[in-house]
mmCIF file of C-alpha atoms and ligand atoms in Angstrom:
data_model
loop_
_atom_site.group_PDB
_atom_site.id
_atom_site.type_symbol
_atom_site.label_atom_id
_atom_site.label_comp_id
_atom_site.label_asym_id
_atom_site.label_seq_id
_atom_site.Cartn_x
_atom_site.Cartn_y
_atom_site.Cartn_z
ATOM 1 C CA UNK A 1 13.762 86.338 -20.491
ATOM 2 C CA UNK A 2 15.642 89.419 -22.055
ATOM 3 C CA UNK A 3 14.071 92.670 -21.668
ATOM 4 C CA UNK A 4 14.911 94.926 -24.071
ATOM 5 C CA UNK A 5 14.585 98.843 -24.972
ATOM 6 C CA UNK A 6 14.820 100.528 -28.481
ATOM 7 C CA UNK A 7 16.747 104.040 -28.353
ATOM 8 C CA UNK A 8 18.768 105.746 -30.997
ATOM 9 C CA UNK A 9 20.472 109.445 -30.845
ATOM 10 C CA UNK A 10 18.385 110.167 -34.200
ATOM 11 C CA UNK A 11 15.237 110.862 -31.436
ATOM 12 C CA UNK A 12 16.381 113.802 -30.517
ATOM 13 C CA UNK A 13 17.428 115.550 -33.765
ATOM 14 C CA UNK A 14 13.811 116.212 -34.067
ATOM 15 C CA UNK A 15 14.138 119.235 -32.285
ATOM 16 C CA UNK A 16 10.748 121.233 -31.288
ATOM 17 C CA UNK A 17 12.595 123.756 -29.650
ATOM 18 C CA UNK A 18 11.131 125.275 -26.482
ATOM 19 C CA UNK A 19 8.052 122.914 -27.032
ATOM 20 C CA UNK A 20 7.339 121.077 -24.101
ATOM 21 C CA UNK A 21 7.628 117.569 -26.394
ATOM 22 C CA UNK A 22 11.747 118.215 -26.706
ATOM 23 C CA UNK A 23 14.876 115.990 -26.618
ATOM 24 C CA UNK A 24 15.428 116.531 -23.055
ATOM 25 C CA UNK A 25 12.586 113.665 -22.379
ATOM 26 C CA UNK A 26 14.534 111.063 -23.778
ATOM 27 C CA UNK A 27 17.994 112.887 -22.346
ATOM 28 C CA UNK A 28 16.414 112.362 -19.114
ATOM 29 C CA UNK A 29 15.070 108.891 -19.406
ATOM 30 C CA UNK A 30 18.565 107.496 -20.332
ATOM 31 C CA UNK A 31 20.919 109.456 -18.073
ATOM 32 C CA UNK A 32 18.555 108.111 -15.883
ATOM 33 C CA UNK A 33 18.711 104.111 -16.415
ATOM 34 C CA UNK A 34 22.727 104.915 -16.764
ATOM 35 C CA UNK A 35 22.622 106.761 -13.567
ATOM 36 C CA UNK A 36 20.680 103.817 -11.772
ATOM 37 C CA UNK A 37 22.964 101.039 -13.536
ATOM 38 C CA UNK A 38 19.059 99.711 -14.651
ATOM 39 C CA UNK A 39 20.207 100.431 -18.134
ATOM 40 C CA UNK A 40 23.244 97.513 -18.149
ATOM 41 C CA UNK A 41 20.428 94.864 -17.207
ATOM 42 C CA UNK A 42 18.428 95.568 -20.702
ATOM 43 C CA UNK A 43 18.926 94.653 -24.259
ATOM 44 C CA UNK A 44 19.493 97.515 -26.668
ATOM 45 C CA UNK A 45 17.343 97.005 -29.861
ATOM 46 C CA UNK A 46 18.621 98.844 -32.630
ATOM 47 C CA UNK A 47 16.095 100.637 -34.685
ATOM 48 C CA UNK A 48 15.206 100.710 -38.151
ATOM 49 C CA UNK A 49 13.854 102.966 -40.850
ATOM 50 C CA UNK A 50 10.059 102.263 -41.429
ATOM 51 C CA UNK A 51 9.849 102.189 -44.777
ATOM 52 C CA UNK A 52 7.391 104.021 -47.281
ATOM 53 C CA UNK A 53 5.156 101.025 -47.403
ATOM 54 C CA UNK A 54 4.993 100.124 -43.875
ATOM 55 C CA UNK A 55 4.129 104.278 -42.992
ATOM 56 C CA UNK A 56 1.732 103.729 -45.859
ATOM 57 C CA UNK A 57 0.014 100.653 -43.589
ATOM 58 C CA UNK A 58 -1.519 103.143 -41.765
ATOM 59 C CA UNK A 59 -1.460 106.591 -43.721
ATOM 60 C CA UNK A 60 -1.608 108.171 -46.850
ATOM 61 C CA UNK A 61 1.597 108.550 -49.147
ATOM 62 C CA UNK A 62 0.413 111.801 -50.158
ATOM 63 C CA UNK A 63 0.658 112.324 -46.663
ATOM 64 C CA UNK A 64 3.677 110.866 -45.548
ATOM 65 C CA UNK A 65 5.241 112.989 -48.614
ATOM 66 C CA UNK A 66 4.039 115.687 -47.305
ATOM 67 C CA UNK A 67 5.989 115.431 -44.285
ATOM 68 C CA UNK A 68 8.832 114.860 -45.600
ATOM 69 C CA UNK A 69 8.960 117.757 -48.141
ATOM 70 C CA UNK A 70 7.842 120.016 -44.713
ATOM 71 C CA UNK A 71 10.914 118.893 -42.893
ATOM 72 C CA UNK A 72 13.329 119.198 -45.994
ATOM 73 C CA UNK A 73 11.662 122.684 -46.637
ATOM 74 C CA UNK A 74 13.209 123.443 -42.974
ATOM 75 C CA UNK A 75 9.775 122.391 -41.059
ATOM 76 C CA UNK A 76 7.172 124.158 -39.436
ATOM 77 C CA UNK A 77 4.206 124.359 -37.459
ATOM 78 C CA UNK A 78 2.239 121.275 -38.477
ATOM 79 C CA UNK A 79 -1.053 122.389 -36.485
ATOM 80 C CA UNK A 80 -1.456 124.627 -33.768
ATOM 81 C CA UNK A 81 0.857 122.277 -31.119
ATOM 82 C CA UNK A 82 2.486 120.413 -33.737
ATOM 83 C CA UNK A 83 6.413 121.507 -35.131
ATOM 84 C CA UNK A 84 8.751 120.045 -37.073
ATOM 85 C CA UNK A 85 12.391 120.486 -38.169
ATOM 86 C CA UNK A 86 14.487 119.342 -41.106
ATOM 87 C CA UNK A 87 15.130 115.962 -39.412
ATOM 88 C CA UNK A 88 11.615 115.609 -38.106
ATOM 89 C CA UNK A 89 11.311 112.976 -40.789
ATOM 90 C CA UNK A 90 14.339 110.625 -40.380
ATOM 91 C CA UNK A 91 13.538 110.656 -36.740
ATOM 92 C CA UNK A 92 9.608 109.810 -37.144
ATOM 93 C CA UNK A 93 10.650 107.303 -39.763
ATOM 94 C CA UNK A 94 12.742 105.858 -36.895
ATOM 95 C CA UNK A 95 10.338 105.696 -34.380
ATOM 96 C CA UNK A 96 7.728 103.910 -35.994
ATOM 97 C CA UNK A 97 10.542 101.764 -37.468
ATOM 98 C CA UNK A 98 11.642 101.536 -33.908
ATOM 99 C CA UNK A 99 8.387 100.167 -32.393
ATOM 100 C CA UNK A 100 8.571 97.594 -35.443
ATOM 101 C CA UNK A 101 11.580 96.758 -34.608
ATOM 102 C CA UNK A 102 11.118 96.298 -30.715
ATOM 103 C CA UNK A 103 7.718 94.318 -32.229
ATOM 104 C CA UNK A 104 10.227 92.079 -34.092
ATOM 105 C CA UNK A 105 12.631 91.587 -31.572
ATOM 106 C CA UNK A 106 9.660 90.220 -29.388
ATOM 107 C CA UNK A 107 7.952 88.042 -32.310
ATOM 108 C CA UNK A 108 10.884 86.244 -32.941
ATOM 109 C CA UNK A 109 11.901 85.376 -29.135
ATOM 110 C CA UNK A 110 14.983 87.215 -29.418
ATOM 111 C CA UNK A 111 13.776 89.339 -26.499
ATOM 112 C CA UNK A 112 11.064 88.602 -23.872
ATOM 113 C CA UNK A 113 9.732 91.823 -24.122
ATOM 114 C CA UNK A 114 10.662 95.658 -25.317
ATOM 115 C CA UNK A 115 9.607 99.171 -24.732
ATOM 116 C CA UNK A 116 10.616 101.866 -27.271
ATOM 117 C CA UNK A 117 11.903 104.651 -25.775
ATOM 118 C CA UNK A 118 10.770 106.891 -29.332
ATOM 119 C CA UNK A 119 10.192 110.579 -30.108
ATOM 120 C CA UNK A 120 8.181 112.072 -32.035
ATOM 121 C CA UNK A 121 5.028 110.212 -30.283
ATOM 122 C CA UNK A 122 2.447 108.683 -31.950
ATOM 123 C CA UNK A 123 -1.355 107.900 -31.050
ATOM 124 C CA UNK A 124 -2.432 110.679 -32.487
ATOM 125 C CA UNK A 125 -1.737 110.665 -35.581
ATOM 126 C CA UNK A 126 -3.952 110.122 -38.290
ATOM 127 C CA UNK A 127 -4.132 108.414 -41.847
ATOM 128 C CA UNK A 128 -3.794 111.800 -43.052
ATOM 129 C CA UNK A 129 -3.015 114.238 -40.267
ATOM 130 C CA UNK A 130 -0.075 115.213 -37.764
ATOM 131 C CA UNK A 131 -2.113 116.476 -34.386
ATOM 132 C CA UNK A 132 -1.070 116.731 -30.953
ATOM 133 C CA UNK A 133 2.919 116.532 -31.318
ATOM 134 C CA UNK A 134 2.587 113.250 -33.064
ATOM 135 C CA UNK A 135 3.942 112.765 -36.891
ATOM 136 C CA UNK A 136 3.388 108.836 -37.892
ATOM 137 C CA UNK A 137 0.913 106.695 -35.521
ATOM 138 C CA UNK A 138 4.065 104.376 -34.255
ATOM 139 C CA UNK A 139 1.789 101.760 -32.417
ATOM 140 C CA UNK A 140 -1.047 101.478 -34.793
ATOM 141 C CA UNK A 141 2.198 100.630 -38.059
ATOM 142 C CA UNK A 142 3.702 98.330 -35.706
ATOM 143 C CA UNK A 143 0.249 96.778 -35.248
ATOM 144 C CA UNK A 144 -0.557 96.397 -38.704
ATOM 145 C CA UNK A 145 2.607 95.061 -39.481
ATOM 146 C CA UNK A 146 2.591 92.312 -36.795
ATOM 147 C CA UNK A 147 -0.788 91.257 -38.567
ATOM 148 C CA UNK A 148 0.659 90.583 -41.963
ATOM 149 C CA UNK A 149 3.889 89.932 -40.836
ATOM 150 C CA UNK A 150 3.124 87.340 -38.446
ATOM 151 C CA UNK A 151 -0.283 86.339 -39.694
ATOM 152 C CA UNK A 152 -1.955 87.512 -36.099
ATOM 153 C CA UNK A 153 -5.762 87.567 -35.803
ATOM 154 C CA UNK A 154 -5.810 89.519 -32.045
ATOM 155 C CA UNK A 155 -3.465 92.176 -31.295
ATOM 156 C CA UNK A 156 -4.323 93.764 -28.190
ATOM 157 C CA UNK A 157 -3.004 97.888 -27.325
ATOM 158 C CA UNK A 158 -3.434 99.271 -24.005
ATOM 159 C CA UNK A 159 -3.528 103.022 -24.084
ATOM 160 C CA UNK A 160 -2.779 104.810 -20.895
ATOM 161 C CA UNK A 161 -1.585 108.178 -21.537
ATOM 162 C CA UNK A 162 -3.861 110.665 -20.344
ATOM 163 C CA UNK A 163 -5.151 112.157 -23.994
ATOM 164 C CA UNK A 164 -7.123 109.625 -26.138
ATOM 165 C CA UNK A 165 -5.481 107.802 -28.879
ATOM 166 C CA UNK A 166 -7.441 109.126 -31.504
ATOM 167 C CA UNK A 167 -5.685 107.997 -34.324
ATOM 168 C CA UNK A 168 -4.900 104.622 -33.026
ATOM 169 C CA UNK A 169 -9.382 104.035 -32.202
ATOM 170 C CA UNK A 170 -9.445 105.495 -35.997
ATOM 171 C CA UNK A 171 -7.004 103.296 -37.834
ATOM 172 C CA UNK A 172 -8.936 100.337 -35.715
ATOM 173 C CA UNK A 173 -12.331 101.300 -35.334
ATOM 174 C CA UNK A 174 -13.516 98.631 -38.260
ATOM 175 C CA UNK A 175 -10.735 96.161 -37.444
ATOM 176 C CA UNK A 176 -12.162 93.350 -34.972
ATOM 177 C CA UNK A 177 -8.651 91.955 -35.062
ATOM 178 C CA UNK A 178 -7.469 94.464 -33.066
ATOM 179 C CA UNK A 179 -8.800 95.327 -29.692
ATOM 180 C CA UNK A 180 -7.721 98.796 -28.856
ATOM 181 C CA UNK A 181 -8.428 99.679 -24.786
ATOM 182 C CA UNK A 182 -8.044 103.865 -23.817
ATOM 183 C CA UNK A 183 -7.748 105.420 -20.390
ATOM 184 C CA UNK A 184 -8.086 109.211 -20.546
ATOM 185 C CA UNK A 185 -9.182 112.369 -19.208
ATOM 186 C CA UNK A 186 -12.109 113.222 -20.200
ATOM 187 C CA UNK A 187 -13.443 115.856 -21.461
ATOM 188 C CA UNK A 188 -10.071 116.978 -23.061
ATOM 189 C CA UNK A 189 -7.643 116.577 -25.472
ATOM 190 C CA UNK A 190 -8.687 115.811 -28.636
ATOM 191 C CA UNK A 191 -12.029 115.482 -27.396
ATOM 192 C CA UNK A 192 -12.954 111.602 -28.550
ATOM 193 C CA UNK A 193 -12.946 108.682 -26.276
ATOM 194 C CA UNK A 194 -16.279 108.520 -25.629
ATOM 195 C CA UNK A 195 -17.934 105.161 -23.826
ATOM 196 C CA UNK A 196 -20.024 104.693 -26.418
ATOM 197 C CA UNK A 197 -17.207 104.873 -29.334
ATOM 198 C CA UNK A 198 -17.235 101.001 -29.590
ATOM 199 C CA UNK A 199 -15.687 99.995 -33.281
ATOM 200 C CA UNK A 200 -17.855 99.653 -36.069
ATOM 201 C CA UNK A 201 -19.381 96.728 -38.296
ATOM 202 C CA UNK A 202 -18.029 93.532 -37.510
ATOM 203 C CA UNK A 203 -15.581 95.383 -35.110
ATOM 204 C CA UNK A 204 -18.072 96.737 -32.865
ATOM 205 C CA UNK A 205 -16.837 95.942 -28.746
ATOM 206 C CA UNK A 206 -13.139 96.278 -30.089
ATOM 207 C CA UNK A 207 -12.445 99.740 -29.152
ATOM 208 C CA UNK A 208 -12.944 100.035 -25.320
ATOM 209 C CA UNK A 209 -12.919 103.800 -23.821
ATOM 210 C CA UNK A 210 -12.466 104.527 -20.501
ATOM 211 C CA UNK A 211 -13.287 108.537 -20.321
ATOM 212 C CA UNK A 212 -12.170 109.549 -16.912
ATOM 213 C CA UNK A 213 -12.812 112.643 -14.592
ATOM 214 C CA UNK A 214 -10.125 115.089 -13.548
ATOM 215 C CA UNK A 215 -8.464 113.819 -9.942
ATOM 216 C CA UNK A 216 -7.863 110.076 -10.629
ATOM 217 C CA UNK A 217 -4.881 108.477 -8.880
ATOM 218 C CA UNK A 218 -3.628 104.813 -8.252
ATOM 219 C CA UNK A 219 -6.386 103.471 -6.569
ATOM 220 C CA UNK A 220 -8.982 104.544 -9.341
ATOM 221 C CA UNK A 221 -6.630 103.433 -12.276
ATOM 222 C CA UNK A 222 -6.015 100.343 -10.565
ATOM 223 C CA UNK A 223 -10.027 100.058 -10.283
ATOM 224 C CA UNK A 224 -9.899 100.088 -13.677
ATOM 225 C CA UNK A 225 -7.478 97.652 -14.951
ATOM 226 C CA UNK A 226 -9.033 95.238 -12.273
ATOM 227 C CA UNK A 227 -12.451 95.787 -13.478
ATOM 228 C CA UNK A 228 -12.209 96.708 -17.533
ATOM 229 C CA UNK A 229 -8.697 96.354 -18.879
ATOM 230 C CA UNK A 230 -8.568 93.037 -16.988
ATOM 231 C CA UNK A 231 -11.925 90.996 -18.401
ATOM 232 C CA UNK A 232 -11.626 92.885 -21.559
ATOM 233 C CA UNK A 233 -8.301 91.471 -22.677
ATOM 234 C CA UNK A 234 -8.827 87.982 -21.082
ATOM 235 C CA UNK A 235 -12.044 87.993 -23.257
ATOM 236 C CA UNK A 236 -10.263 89.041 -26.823
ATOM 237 C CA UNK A 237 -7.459 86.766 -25.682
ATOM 238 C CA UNK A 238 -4.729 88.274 -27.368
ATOM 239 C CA UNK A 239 -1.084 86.758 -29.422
ATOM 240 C CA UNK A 240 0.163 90.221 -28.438
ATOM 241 C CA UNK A 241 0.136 93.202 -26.695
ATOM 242 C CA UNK A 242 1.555 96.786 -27.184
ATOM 243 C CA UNK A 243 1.179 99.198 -25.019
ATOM 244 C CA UNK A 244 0.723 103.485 -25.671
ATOM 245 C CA UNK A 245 2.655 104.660 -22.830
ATOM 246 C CA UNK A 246 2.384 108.004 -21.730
ATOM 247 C CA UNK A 247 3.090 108.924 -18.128
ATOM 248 C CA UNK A 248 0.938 112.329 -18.305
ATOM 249 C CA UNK A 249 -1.606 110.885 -15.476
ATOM 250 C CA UNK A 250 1.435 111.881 -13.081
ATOM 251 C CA UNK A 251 0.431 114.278 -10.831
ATOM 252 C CA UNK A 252 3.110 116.412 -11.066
ATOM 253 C CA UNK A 253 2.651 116.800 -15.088
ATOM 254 C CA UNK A 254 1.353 120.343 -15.869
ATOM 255 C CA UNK A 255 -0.328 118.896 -19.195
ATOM 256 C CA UNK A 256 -2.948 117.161 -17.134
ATOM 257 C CA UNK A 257 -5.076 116.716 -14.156
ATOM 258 C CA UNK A 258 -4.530 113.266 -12.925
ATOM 259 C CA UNK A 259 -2.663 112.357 -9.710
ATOM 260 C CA UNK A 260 -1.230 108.978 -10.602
ATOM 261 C CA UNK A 261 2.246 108.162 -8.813
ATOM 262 C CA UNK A 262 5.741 106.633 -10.031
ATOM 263 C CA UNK A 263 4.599 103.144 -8.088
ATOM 264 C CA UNK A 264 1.088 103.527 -9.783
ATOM 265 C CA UNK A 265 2.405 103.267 -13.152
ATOM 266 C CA UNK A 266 4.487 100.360 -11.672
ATOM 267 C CA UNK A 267 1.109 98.131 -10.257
ATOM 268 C CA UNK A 268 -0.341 99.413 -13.982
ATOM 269 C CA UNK A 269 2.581 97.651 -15.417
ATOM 270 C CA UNK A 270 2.404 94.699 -13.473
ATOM 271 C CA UNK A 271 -1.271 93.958 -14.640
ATOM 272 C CA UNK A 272 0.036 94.714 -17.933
ATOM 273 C CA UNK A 273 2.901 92.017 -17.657
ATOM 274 C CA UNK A 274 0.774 89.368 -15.975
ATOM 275 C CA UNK A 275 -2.063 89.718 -18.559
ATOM 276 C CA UNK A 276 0.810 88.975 -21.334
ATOM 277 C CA UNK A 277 2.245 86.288 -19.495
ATOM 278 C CA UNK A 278 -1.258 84.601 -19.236
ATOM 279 C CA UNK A 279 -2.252 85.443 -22.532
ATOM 280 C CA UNK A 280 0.115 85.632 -25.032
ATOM 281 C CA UNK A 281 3.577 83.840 -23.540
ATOM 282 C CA UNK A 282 4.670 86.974 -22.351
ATOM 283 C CA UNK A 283 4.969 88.940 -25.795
ATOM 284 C CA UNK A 284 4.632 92.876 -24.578
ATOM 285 C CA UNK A 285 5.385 95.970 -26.263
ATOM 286 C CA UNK A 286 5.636 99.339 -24.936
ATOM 287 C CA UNK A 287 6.111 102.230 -26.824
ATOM 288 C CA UNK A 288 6.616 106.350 -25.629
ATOM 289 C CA UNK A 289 3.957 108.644 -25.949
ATOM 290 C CA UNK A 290 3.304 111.325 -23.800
ATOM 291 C CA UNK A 291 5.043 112.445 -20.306
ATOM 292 C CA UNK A 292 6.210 115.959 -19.555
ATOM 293 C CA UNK A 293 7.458 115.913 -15.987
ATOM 294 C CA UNK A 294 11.056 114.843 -16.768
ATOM 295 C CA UNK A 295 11.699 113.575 -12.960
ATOM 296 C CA UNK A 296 8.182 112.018 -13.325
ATOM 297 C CA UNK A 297 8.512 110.546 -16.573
ATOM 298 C CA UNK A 298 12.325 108.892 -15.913
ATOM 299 C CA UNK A 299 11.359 107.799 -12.854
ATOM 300 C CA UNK A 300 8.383 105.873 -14.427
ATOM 301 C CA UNK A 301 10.064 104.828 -17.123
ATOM 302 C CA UNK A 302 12.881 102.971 -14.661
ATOM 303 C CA UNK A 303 9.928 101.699 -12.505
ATOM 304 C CA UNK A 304 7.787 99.892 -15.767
ATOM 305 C CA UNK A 305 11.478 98.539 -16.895
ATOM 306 C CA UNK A 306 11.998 97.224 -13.208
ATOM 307 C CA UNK A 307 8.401 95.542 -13.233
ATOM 308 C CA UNK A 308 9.219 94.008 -16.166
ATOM 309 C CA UNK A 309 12.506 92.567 -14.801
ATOM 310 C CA UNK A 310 10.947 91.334 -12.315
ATOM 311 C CA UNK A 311 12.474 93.592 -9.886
ATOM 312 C CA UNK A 312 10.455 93.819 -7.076
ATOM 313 C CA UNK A 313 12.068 97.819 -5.268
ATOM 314 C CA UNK A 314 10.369 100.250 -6.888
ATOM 315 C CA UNK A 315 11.842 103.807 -6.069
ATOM 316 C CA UNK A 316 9.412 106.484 -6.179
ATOM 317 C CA UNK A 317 11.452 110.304 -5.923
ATOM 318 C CA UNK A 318 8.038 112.020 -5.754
ATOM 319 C CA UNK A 319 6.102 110.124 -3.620
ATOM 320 C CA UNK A 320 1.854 110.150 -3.772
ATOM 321 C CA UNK A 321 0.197 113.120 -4.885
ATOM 322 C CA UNK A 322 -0.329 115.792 -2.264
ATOM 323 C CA UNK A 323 -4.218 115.876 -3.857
ATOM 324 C CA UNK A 324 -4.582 118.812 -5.613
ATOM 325 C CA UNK A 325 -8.058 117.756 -6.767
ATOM 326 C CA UNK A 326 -10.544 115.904 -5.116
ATOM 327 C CA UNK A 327 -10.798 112.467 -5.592
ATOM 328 C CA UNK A 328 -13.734 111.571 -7.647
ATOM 329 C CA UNK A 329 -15.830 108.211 -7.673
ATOM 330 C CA UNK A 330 -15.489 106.073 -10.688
ATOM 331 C CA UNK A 331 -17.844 103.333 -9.779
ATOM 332 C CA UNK A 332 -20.709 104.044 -11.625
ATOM 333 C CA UNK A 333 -18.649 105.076 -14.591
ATOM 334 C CA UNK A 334 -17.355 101.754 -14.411
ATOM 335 C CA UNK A 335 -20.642 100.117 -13.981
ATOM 336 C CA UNK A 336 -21.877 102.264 -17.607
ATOM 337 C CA UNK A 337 -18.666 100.857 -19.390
ATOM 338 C CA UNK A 338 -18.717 97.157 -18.010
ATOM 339 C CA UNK A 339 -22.521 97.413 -19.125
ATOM 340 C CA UNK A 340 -21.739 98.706 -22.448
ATOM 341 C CA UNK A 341 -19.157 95.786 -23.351
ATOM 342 C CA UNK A 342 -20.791 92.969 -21.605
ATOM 343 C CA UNK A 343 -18.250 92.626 -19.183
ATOM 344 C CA UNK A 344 -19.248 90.083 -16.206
HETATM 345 ZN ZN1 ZN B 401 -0.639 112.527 -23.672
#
């Protein structure tokens, strides 16, 4: 099957300036798969324009107006980490309409499966607020569409960038169609993600958080997966999954304090792939989110598009974290969170 990637120039005319979310991430992803010749064995998905109605799936049009009259009026500071520019909109618009269309791509068997290589990010966004770099909540309006569009009843997302998905747990927390699954640092960034944030009413054991200490690396993430991410989604038993990926567990990103490696991400990714292949006939989404080690992050990138080619050399520039931090135990944190969803 086709593996295919969503990219578009408009990405990086939202320009942040010296921010450390800038166009350079995406610059370096691509020159990257050119570089490697990885890019000539994927499918470019063009992207489209969400439209008003499809933002408006998951936010407020006051709010989505408010945007855009922010970025017309020449942009700004958002929040205290959060700037736009005059075509902050038209690229936001085109990354959630990217992930959509990457969704689309994947629904209708064109493709096997997609990642969205998209800027501005997107998980935390909320119905009505811009926070932590991110404008529209790309996965969680790809979600929601897939449900009407395709009449789904389980949509899985798998969330491993190192901050928690706030917006996406929010714009799901009452939804027991939608099984939304978190790995984070924890405490941190924006400070949810708790284990006993489960979903609400009927949705209650649909939003699975998996608050982690400071010092994690491959063999605790891969813990995880094994022992949560695993039974979890084999339980929901999802028609398809997207993925929030953000490659700030790296050890050598500055934003965080994780010491995940390049051929971490890649076993991650291979869970990932084997899940959907089991699950839902191989239907997998990825979209960007965080990442702010550009060798890190395009290196990562390449590896998750060579697991999902099936390619089995997976080149790792930086090698396994020389351990800053010490490593911590996780098994009794898994033990709470296993006891807290009934996971046997
Ligand atoms: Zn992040």
């Amino acid at each position: 099957m086709k593996v295919g990637f969503v990219y578009d120039p408009i990405y990086l005319k939202h320009d942040t300036g010296q921010h450390v979310e800038n166009a350079s991430r995406l610059e370096a992803i691509i020159s990257h798969l050119e570089q490697t010749q990885l890019k000539q064995q994927l499918t470019h998905i063009q992207p489209r324009a969400a439209t008003v109605e499809e933002l408006s799936l998951v936010h407020h049009k006051q709010y989505i107006s408010h945007i855009q009259d922010a970025a017309q009026r020449g942009g700004g500071w958002l929040d205290t980490d959060t700037v736009i520019s005059p075509n902050s909109y038209q690229a936001a618009i085109y990354a959630a309409g990217g992930v959509i269309s990457a969704t689309e791509a994947v629904m209708d068997g064109e493709i096997g499966c997609a990642f969205a290589l998209v800027r501005p990010p997107g998980h935390h966004a909320t119905s009505q607020r811009a926070m932590g770099f991110c404008l529209f909540n790309n996965v969680a309006i790809a979600t929601k569409y897939a449900l009407v569009k395709y009449k789904l009843e389980r949509i899985l997302i798998i969330d491993f960038d190192v901050h928690h998905g706030n917006g996406t747990q929010a714009t799901f927390y009452d939804n027991p169609q939608v099984l939304y699954i978190s790995t984070h640092l924890y405490p941190f960034y924006p400070g949810t993600g708790g284990i006993d944030e489960t979903g609400a009413g009927k949705a209650k054991g649909t939003t699975v958080n998996i608050p982690l200490p400071a010092g994690c690396g491959d063999a605790e993430y891969l813990q995880v997966f094994d022992q949560i991410i695993t039974p979890a989604a084999k339980r929901f038993n999802p028609q398809l999954i997207l993925v929030s990926a953000g490659y700030d567990p790296h050890w050598a990103d500055e934003l965080a304090l994780m010491q995940v490696s390049v051929v971490g991400f890649a076993q991650m990714v291979k869970i990932i792939k084997r899940l959907a292949d089991e699950l839902c006939s191989g239907r997998l989404v990825f979209t960007l989110e965080g990442g702010y080690n550009l060798t890190a992050l395009a290196a990562s990138i390449k590896a998750t598009f060579d697991v999902l080619l099936g390619n089995t050399n997976i080149e790792d520039p930086l090698g396994q974290s020389p351990r800053r931090f010490a490593t911590p135990s996780i098994t009794s944190l898994i033990k709470a969170i296993r006891a807290a969803h009934n996971l046997s």
